[in-house]
Tab-separated table of C-alpha atoms in Angstrom:
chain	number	residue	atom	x	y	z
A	1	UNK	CA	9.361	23.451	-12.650
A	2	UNK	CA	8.352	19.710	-12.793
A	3	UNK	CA	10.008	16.871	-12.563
A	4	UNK	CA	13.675	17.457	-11.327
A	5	UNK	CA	16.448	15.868	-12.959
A	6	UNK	CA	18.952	16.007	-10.151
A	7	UNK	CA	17.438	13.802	-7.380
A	8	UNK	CA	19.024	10.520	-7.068
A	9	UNK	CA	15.874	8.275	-7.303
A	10	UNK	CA	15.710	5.637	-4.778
A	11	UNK	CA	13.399	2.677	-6.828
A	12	UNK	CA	11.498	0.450	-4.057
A	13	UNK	CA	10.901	-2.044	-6.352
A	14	UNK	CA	13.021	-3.545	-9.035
A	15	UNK	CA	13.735	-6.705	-9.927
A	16	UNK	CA	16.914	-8.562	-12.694
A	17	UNK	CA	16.484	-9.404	-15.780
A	18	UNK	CA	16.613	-13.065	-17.084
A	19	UNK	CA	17.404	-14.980	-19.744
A	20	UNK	CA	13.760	-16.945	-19.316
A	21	UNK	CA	11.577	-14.959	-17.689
A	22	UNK	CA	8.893	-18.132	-17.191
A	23	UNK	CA	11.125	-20.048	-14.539
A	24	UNK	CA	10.999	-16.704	-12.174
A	25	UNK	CA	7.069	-17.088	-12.280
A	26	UNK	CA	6.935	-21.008	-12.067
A	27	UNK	CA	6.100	-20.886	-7.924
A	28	UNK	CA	2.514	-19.273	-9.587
A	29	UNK	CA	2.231	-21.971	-11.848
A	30	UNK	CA	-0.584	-23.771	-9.681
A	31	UNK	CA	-2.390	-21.026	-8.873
A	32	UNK	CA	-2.959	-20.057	-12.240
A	33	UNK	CA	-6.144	-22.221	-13.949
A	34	UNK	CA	-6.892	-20.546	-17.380
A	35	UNK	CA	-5.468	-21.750	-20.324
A	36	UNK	CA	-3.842	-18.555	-21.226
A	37	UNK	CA	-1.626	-18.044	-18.535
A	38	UNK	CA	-0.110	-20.699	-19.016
A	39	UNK	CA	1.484	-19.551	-22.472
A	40	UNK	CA	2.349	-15.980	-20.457
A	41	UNK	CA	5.858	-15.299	-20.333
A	42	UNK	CA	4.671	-13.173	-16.437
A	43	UNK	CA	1.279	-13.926	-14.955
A	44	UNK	CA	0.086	-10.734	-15.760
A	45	UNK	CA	0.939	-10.316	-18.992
A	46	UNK	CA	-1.908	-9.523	-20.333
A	47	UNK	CA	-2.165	-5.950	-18.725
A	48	UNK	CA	1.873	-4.365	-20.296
A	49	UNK	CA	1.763	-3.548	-24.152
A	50	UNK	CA	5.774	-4.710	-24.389
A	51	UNK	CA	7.431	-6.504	-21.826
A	52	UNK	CA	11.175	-5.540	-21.700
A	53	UNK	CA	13.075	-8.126	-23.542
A	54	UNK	CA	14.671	-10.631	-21.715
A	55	UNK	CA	18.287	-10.733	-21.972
A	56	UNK	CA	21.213	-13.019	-23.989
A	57	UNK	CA	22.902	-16.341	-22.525
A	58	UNK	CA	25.853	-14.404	-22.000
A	59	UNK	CA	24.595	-11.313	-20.291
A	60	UNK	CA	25.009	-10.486	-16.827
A	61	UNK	CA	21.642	-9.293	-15.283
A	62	UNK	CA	23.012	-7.350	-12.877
A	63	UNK	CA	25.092	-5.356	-15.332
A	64	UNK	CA	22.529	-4.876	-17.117
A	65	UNK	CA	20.023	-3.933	-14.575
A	66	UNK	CA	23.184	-1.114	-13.171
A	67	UNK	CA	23.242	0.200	-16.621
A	68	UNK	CA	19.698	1.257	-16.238
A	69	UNK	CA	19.552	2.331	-13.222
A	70	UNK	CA	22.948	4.381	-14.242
A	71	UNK	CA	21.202	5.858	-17.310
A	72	UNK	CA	18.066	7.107	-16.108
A	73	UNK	CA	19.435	8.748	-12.372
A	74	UNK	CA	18.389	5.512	-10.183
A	75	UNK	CA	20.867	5.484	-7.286
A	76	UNK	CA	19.375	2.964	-5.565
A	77	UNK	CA	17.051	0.180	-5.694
A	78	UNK	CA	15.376	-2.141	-3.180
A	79	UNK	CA	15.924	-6.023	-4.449
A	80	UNK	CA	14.455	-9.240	-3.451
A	81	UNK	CA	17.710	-11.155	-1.746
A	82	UNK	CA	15.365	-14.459	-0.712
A	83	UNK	CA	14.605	-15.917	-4.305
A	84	UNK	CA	14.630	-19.364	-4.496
A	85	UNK	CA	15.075	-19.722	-8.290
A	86	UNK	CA	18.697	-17.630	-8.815
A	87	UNK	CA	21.021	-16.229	-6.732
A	88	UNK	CA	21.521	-13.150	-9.022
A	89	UNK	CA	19.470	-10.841	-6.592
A	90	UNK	CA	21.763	-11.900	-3.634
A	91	UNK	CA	25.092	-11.635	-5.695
A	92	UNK	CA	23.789	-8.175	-6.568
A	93	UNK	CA	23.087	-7.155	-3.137
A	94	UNK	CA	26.378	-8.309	-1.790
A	95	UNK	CA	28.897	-6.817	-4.693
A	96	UNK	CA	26.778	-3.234	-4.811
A	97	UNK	CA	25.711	-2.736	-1.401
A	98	UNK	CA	25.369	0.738	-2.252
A	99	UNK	CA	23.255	0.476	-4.977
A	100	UNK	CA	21.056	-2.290	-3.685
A	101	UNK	CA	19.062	-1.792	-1.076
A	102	UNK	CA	17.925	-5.775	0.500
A	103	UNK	CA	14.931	-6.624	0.910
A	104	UNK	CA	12.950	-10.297	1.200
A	105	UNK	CA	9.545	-11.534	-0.070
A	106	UNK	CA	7.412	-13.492	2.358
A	107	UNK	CA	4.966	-16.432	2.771
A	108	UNK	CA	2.944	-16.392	6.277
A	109	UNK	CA	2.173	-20.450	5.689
A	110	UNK	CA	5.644	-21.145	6.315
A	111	UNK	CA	4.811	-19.751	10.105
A	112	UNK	CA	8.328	-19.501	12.591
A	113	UNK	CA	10.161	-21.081	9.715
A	114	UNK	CA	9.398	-18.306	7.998
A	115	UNK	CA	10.371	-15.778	10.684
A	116	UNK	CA	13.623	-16.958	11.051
A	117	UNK	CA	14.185	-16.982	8.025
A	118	UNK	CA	13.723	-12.955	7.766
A	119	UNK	CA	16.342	-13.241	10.839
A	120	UNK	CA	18.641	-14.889	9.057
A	121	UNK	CA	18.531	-12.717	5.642
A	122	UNK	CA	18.586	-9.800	7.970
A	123	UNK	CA	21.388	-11.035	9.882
A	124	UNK	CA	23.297	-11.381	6.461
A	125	UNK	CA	22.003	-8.931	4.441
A	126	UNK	CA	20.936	-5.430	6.632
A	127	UNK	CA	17.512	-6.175	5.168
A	128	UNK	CA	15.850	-2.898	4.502
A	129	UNK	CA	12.058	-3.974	4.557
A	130	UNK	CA	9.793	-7.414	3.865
A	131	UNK	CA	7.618	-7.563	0.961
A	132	UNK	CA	4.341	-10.011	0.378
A	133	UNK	CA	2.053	-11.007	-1.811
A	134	UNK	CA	-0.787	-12.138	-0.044
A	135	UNK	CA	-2.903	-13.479	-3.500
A	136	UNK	CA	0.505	-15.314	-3.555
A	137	UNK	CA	-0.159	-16.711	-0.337
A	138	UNK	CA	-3.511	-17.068	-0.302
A	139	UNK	CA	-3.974	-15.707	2.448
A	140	UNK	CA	-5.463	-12.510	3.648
A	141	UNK	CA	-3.810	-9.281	5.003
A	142	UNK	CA	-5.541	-9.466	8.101
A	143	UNK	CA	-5.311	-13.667	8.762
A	144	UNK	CA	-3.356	-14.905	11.751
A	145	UNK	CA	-0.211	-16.237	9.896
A	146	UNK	CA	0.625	-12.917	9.230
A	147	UNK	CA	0.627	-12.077	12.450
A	148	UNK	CA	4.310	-13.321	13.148
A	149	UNK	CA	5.025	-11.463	10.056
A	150	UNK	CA	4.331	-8.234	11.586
A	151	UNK	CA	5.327	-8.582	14.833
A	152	UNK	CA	8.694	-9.807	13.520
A	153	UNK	CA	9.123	-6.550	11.454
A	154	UNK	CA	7.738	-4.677	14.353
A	155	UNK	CA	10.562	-6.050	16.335
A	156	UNK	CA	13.744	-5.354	13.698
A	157	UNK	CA	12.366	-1.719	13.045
A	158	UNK	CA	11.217	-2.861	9.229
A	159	UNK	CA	8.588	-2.031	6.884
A	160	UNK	CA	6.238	-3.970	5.373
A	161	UNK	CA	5.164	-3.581	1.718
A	162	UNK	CA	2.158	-5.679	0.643
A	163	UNK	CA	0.695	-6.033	-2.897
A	164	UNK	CA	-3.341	-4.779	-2.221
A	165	UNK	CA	-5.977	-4.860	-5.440
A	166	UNK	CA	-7.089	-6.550	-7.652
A	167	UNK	CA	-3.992	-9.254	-8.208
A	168	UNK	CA	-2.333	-8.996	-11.831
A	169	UNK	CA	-2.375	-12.934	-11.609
A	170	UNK	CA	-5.826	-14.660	-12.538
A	171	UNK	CA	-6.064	-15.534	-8.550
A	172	UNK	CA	-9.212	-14.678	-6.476
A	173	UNK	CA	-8.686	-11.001	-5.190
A	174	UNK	CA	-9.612	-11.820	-1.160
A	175	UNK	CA	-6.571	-11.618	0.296
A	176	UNK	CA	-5.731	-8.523	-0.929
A	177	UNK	CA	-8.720	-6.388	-0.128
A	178	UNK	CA	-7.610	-2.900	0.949
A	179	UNK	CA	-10.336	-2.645	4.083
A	180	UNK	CA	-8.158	-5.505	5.574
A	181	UNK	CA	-5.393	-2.906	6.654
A	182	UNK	CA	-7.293	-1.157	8.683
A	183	UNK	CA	-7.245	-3.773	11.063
A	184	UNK	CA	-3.167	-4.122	10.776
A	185	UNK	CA	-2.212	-0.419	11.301
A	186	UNK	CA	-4.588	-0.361	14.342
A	187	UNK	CA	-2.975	-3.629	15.835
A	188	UNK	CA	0.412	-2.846	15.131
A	189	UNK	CA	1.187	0.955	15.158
A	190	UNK	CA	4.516	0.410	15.715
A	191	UNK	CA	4.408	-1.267	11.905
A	192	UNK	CA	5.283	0.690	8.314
A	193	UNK	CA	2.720	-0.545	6.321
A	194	UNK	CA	2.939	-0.135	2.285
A	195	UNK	CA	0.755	-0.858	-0.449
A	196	UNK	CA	1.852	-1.843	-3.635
A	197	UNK	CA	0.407	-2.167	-6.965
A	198	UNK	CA	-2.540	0.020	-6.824
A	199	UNK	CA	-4.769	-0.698	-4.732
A	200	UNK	CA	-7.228	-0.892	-7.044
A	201	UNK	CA	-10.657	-0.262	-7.902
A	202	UNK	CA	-9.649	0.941	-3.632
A	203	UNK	CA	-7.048	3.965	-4.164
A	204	UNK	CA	-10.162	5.759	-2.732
A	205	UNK	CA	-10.342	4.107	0.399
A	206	UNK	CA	-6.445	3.423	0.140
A	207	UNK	CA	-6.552	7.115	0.447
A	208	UNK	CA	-8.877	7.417	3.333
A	209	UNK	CA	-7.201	5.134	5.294
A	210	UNK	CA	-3.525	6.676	4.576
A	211	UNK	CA	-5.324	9.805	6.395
A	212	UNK	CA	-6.569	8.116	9.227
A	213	UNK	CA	-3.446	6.029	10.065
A	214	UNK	CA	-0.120	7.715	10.254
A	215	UNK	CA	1.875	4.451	9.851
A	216	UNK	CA	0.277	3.823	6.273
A	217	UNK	CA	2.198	4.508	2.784
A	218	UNK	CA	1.609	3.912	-0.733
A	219	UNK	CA	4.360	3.210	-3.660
A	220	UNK	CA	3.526	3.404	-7.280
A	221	UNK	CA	5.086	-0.081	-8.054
A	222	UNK	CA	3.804	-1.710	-10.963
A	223	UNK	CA	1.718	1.140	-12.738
A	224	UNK	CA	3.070	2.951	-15.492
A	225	UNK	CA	3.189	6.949	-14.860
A	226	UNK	CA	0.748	7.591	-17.061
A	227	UNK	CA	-2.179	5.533	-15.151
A	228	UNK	CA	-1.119	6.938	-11.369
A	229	UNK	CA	-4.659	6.713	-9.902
A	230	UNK	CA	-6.346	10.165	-10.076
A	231	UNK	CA	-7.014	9.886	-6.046
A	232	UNK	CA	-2.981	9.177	-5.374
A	233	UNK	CA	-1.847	11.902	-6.969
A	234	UNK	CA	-4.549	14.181	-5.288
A	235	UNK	CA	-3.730	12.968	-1.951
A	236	UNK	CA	-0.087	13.742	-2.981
A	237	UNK	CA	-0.386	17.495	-3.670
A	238	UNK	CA	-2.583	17.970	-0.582
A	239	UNK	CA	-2.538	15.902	2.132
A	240	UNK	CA	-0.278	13.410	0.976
A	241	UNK	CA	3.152	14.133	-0.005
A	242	UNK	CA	4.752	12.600	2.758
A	243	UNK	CA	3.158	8.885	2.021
A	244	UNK	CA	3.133	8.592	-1.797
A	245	UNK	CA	6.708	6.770	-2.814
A	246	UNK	CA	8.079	6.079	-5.699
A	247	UNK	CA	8.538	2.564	-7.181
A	248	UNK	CA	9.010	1.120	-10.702
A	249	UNK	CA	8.389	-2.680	-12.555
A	250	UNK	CA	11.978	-2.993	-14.028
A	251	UNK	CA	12.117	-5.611	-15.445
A	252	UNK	CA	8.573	-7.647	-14.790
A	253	UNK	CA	6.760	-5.526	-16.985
A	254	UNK	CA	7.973	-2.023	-17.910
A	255	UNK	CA	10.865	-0.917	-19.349
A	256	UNK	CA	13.221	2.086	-17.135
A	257	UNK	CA	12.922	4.065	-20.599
A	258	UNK	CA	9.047	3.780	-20.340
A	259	UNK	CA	8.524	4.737	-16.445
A	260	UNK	CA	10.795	7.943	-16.857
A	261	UNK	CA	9.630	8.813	-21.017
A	262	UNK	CA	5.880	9.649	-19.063
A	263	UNK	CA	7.238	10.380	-15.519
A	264	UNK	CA	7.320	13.722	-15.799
A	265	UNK	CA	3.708	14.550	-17.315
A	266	UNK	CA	2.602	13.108	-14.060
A	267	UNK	CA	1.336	16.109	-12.358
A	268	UNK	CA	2.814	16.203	-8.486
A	269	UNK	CA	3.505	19.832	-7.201
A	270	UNK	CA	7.163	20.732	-7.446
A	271	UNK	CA	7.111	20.311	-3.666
A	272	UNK	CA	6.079	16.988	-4.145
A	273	UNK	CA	8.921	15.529	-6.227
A	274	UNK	CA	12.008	15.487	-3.706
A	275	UNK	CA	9.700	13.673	-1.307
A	276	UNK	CA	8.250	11.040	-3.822
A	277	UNK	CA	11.419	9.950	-5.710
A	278	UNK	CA	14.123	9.996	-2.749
A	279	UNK	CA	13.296	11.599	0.899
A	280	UNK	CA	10.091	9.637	2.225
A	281	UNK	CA	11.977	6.106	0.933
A	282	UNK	CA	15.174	7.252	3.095
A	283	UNK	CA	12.558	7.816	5.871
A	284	UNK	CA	10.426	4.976	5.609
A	285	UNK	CA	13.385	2.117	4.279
A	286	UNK	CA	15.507	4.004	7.617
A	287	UNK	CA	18.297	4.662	5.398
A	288	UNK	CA	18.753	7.790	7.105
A	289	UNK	CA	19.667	5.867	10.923
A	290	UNK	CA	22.208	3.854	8.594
């Protein structure tokens, strides 16, 4: 059977297009020491063939980012609410709170100003889940500023999703070492715990350790169908098809018409679909307590 093409795919990762994509990217701007990334448009440029065009003066991104969900079967999609560079996300979350699903990305140096500030967005917004970039941060999975992080999702019944691998960025790739998670899901059982982007050269051990902890899940952010590590899509058509979920890069680096032209040569069981592009999101986001 394959792919179906009457799921309505719930994306756990998508972002609005801009007209200059640079000033979304300028908090990296530091971090980032090589000549060449400075003259990126994204910090990890260098890894997408075409990067979806950013859009006219005059368009609306969140117009255009509903057209594209509308076109290729996206009912929902999980948004960053917290940026501090446009208010687009927000203004999308609040005028399509059915199609946006709230969400807010994290830095653990802020400590208890940062926790109440996920009290406050969640207050406002219903967040469904906090996100992280701990290569961002500089600062590692399993450091003690997170810990008020996690204990603070722990206690409003939220995931977690954290980028693990090798960073896209040119940043060093310590914080983000997959072996650091094993020490979260232990500490914090209570926690929903999801890696994004990769977790590469680790999807092995991401694997191993989505089998030993039960509270462990993986989205597909970031990758292209096409290169879905070997070991992921294993795990999904065994052992797996409960933790594998589905997430895009609309519109950092790949296009919606990319991600679903080579979604369905990826080769899940037929079981597997339902589960990986809608039912283990409602689960794990809780959008089916709502």
């Amino acid at each position: 059977m394959g792919m179906p093409d009457n799921i309505e795919i719930i994306d756990t990762m998508i972002g609005l297009p801009s007209h200059d994509r640079k000033e979304i990217y300028k908090f990296l701007s530091s971090e980032l020491r090589d000549e060449e990334s400075g003259t990126f448009k994204m910090p990890a440029q260098y890894m997408f063939k075409d990067l979806p065009a950013e859009i006219e003066p005059d368009a609306d991104p969140v117009a255009v980012t509903l057209y594209n969900m509308d076109r290729y079967g996206v009912a929902k999609a999980m948004i960053n609410v917290g940026s501090k560079v446009r208010d687009d996300p927000a203004r999308a979350a609040r005028s399509f709170p059915d199609r946006f699903l709230a969400c807010i990305d994290v830095d653990p140096r802020n400590g208890m100003d940062e926790v109440r500030r996920i009290k406050q967005f969640h207050d406002e917004f219903g967040l469904v889940a906090v996100t992280t970039f701990p290569a961002g941060a500089r600062t590692a999975i399993n450091a003690a500023p997170y810990y008020p992080i996690y204990a603070t999702c722990v206690e409003l019944g939220l995931p977690i999703f954290i980028t693990v691998g090798v960073p896209g960025p040119r940043m060093p790739l310590e914080p983000q070492k997959v072996e650091y998670l094993d020490e979260i899901c232990w500490f914090f059982p209570e926690l929903k715990v999801v890696m994004r982007h990769g977790a590469e050269p680790w999807e092995a051990l991401a694997v191993k350790l989505m089998l030993k902890w039960p509270n462990l899940y993986y989205s597909t952010s970031a990758f292209a169908p096409r290169f879905y590590p070997k070991a992921i899509i294993d795990y999904a058509n065994t052992r797996g098809a409960d933790k594998i979920i589905y997430a895009g890069y609309f519109p950092a680096g790949l296009t919606y018409e990319r991600i679903m032209s080579e979604l369905p040569n990826v080769a899940f069981k037929d079981e597997v679909w339902p589960k990986f592009l809608r039912e283990n999101a409602v689960r794990v986001l809780g959008l089916d307590q709502a």
